[in-house]
Short mmCIF file of C-alpha atoms in Angstrom, two decimals:
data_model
loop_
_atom_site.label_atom_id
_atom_site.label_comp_id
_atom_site.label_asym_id
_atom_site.label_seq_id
_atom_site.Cartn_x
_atom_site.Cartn_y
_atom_site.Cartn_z
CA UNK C 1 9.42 3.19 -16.42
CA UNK C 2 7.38 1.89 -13.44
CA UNK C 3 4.67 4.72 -13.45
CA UNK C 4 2.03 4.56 -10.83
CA UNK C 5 -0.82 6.91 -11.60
CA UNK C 6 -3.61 7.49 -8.52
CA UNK C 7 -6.38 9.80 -9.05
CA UNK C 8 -7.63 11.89 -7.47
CA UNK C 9 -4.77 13.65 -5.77
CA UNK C 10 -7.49 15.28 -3.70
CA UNK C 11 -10.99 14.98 -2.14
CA UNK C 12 -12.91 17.07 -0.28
CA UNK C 13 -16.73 15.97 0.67
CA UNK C 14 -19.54 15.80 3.10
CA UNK C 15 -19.53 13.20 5.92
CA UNK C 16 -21.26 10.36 5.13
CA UNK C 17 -20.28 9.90 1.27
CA UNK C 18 -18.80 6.77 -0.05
CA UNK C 19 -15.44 7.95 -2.10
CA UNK C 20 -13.28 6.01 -4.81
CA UNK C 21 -9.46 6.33 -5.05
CA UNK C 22 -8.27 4.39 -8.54
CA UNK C 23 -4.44 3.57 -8.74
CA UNK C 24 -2.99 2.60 -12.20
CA UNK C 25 0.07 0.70 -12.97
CA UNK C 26 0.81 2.51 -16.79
CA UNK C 27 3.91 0.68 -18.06
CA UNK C 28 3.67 -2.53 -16.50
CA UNK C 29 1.70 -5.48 -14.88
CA UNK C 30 1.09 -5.17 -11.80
CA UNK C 31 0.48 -8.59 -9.70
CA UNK C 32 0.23 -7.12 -6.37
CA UNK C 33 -1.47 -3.70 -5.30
CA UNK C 34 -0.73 -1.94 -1.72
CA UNK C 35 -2.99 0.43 -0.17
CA UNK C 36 -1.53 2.91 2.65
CA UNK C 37 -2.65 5.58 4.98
CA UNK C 38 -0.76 7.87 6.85
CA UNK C 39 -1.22 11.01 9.33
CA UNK C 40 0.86 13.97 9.06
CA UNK C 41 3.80 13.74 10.02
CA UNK C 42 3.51 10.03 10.51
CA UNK C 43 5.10 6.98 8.44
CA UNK C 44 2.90 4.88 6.21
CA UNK C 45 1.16 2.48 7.55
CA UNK C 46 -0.63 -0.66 5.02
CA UNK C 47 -3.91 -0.98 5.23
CA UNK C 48 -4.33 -3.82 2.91
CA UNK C 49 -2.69 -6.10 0.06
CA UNK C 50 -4.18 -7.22 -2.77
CA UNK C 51 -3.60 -9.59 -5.99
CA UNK C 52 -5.33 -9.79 -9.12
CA UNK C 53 -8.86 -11.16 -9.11
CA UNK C 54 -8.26 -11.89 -5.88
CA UNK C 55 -9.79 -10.71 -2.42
CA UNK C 56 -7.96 -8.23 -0.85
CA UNK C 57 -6.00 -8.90 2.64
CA UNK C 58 -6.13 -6.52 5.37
CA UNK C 59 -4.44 -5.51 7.78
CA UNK C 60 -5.42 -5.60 11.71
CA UNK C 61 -7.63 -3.30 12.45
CA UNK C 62 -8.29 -2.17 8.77
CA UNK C 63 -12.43 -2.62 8.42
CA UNK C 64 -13.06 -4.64 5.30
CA UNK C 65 -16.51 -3.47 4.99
CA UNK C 66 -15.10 0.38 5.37
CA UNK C 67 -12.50 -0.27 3.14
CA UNK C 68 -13.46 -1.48 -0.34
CA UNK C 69 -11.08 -2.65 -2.67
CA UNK C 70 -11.25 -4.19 -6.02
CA UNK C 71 -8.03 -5.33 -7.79
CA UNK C 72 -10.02 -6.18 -10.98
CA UNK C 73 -7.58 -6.12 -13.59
CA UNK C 74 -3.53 -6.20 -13.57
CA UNK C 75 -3.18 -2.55 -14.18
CA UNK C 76 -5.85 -1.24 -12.06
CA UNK C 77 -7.69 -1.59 -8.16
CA UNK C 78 -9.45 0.94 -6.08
CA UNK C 79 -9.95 2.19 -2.89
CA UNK C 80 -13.71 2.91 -2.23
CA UNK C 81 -13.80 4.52 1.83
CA UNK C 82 -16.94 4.13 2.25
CA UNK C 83 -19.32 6.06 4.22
CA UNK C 84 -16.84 8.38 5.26
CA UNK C 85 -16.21 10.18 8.33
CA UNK C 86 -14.13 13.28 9.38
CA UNK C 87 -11.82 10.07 11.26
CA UNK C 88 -11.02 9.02 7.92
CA UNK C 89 -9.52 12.42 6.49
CA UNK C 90 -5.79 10.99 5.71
CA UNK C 91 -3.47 10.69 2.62
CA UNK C 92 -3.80 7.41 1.03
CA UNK C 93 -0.92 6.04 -0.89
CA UNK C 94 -1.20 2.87 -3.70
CA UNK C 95 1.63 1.33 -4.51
CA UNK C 96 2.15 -1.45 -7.26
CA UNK C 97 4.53 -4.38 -7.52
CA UNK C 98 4.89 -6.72 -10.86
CA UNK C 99 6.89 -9.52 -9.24
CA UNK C 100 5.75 -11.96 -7.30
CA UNK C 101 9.51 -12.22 -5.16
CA UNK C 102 11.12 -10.20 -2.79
CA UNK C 103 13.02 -8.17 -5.14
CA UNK C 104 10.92 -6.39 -7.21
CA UNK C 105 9.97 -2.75 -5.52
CA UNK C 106 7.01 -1.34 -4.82
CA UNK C 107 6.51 1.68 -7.05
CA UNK C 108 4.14 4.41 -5.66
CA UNK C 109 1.13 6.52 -6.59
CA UNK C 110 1.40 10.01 -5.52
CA UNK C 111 -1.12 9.88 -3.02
CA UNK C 112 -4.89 11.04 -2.54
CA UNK C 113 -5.76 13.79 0.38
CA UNK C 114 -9.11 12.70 1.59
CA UNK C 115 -10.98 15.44 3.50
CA UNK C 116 -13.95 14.72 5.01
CA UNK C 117 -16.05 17.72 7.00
CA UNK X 1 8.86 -9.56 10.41
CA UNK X 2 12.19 -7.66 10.12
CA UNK X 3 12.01 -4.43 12.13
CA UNK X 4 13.55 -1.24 11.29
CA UNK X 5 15.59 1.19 13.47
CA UNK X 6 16.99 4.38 11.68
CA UNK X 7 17.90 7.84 13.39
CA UNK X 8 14.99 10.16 13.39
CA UNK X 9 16.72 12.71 11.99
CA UNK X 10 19.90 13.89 10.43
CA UNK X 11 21.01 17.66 9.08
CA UNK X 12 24.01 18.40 6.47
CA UNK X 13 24.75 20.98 4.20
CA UNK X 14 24.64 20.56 0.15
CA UNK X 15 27.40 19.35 -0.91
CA UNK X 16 28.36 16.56 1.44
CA UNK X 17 27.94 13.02 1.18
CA UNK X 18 25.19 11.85 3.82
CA UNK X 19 25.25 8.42 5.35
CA UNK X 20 22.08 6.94 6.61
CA UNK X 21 21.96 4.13 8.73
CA UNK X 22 18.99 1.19 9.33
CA UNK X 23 19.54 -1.21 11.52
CA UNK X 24 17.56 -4.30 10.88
CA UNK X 25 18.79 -7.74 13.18
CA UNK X 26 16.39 -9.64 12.70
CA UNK X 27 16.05 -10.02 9.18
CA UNK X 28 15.69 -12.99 6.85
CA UNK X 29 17.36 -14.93 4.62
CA UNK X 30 14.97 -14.55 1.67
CA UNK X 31 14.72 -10.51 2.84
CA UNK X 32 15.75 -7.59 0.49
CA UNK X 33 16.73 -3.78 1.67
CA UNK X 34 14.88 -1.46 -0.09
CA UNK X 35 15.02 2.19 0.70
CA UNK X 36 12.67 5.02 -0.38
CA UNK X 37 12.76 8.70 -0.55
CA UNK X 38 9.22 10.71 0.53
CA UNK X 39 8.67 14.35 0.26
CA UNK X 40 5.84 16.01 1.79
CA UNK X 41 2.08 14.97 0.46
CA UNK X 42 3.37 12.66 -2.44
CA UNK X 43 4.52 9.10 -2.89
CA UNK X 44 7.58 7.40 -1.77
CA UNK X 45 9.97 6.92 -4.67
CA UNK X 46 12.15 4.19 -5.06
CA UNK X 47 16.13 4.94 -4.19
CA UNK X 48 17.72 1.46 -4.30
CA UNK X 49 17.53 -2.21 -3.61
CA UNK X 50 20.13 -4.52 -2.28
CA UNK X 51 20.70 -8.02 -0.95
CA UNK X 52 23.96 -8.08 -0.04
CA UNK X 53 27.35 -6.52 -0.85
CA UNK X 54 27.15 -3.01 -2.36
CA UNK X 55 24.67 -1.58 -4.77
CA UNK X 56 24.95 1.72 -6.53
CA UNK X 57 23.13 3.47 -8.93
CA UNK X 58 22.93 7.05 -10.88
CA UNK X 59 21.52 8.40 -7.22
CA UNK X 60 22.91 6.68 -4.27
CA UNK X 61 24.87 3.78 -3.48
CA UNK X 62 23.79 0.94 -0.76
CA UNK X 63 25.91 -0.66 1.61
CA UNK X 64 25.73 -3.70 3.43
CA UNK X 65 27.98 -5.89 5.98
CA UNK X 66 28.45 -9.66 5.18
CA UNK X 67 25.78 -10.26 8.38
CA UNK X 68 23.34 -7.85 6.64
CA UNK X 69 21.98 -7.12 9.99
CA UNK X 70 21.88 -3.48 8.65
CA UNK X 71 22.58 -1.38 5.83
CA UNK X 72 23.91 2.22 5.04
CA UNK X 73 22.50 4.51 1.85
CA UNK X 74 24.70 6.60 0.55
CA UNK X 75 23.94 9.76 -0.85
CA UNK X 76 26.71 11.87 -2.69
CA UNK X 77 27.06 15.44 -2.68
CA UNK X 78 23.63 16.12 -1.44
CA UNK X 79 21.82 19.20 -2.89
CA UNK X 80 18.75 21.02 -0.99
CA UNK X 81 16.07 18.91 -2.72
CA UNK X 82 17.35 15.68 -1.07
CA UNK X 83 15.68 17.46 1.91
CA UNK X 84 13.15 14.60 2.05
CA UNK X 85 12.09 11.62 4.81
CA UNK X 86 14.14 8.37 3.49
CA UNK X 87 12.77 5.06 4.65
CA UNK X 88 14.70 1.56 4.85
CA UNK X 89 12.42 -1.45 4.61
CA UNK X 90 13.51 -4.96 5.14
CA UNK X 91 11.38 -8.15 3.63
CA UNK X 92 9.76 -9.40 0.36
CA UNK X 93 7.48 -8.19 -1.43
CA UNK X 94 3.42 -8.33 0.27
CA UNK X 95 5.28 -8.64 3.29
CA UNK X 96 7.57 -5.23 4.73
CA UNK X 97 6.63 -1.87 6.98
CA UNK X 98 7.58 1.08 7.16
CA UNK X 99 9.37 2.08 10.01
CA UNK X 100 9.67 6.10 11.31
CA UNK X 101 12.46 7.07 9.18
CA UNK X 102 15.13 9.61 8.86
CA UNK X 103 14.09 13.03 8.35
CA UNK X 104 17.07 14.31 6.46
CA UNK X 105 17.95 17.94 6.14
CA UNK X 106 20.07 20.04 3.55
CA UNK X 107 21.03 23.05 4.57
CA UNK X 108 22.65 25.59 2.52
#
């Protein structure tokens, strides 16, 4: 149980193009929705929380406008980088929780490799 | 916000049992320990989950002191796919980092 599905596991595109990550919780609800970059060889670092049918809270730093994200349904949000730049070339991670307490886990996508040239 | 200290790294060879440490002082009342295994260019996966006490489950068992101002994961008879990076977070949910982690090694 607790299957995240993100797609796609890989990008590769021009500078300049807008792209669109989807993560999918498949066997349960999921009430909060995590979005993560991270560097090689670097830990993950969140870029932004979000609930259902809610806005999305970001981190400091993280550009709202850059960094689209729609948490439209309980099984579903995306990450839509838009405009992208070589500087944004990462792996981004989604993660899904379907508690609203401190004890239920985070259960994670297996990440998307954006590469921008 | 509960910060994390574990040792950057740590080698063994398969079949030991592997200890990793987090220290975490600073944490909460309401705060759960949750640690995750990552290998390279996929997800973390959930390991375990513990308030207090000791936790253990088909994988790896989770221990932590009555002050919970850190916690050890376990790892039995490791083989040389728990070569991975394992992360201890500290918080609730909407509300934890990741730290560096420990970059574990199995060696044969």
């Amino acid at each position: 149980g607790a299957v995240v599905s993100q797609h796609p596991s890989r990008v590769i595109c021009k500078s300049g193009t807008s792209v669109k990550i989807e993560c999918r919780s498949l066997d349960f609800q999921a009430t909060t929705m995590f979005w993560y970059r991270q560097f090689p060889k670097q830990s993950l670092m969140l870029m932004a929380t979000s609930n259902e049918g809610s806005k999305a809270t970001y981190e400091q730093g993280v550009e709202k406008d850059k960094f689209l994200i729609n948490h439209a349904s309980l099984t579903l949000s995306t990450l839509t980088v838009t405009s992208a730049h070589p500087e944004d070339s990462s792996f981004y991670i989604c993660s899904a929780s379907g508690g609203a307490w401190g004890n239920q886990p985070q259960h994670f996508g297996d990440g998307t490799r954006l590469s921008i040239l | 916000l509960a910060k994390t200290t574990q040792p950057i790294s740590m080698d063994s060879y398969e079949g030991q049992e592997v200890n990793i440490t987090c220290s975490h002082n600073n944490i909460a009342t309401n705060d759960y320990i949750t640690w995750y295994q990552q290998f390279p260019s996929q997800g973390p996966r959930f390991i375990i989950q513990g308030y207090k006490t000791k936790v253990t489950n088909e994988v790896a068992s989770l221990f932590i002191p009555a002050d919970r101002k850190s916690s050890t994961l376990s790892l039995p008879r490791v083989s040389l796919s728990d070569t991975a990076v394992y992360y201890c977070l500290v918080g609730v949910q909407g509300d934890m980092r990741f730290g560096a982690g420990t970059r574990l090694t199995v060696k044969p």
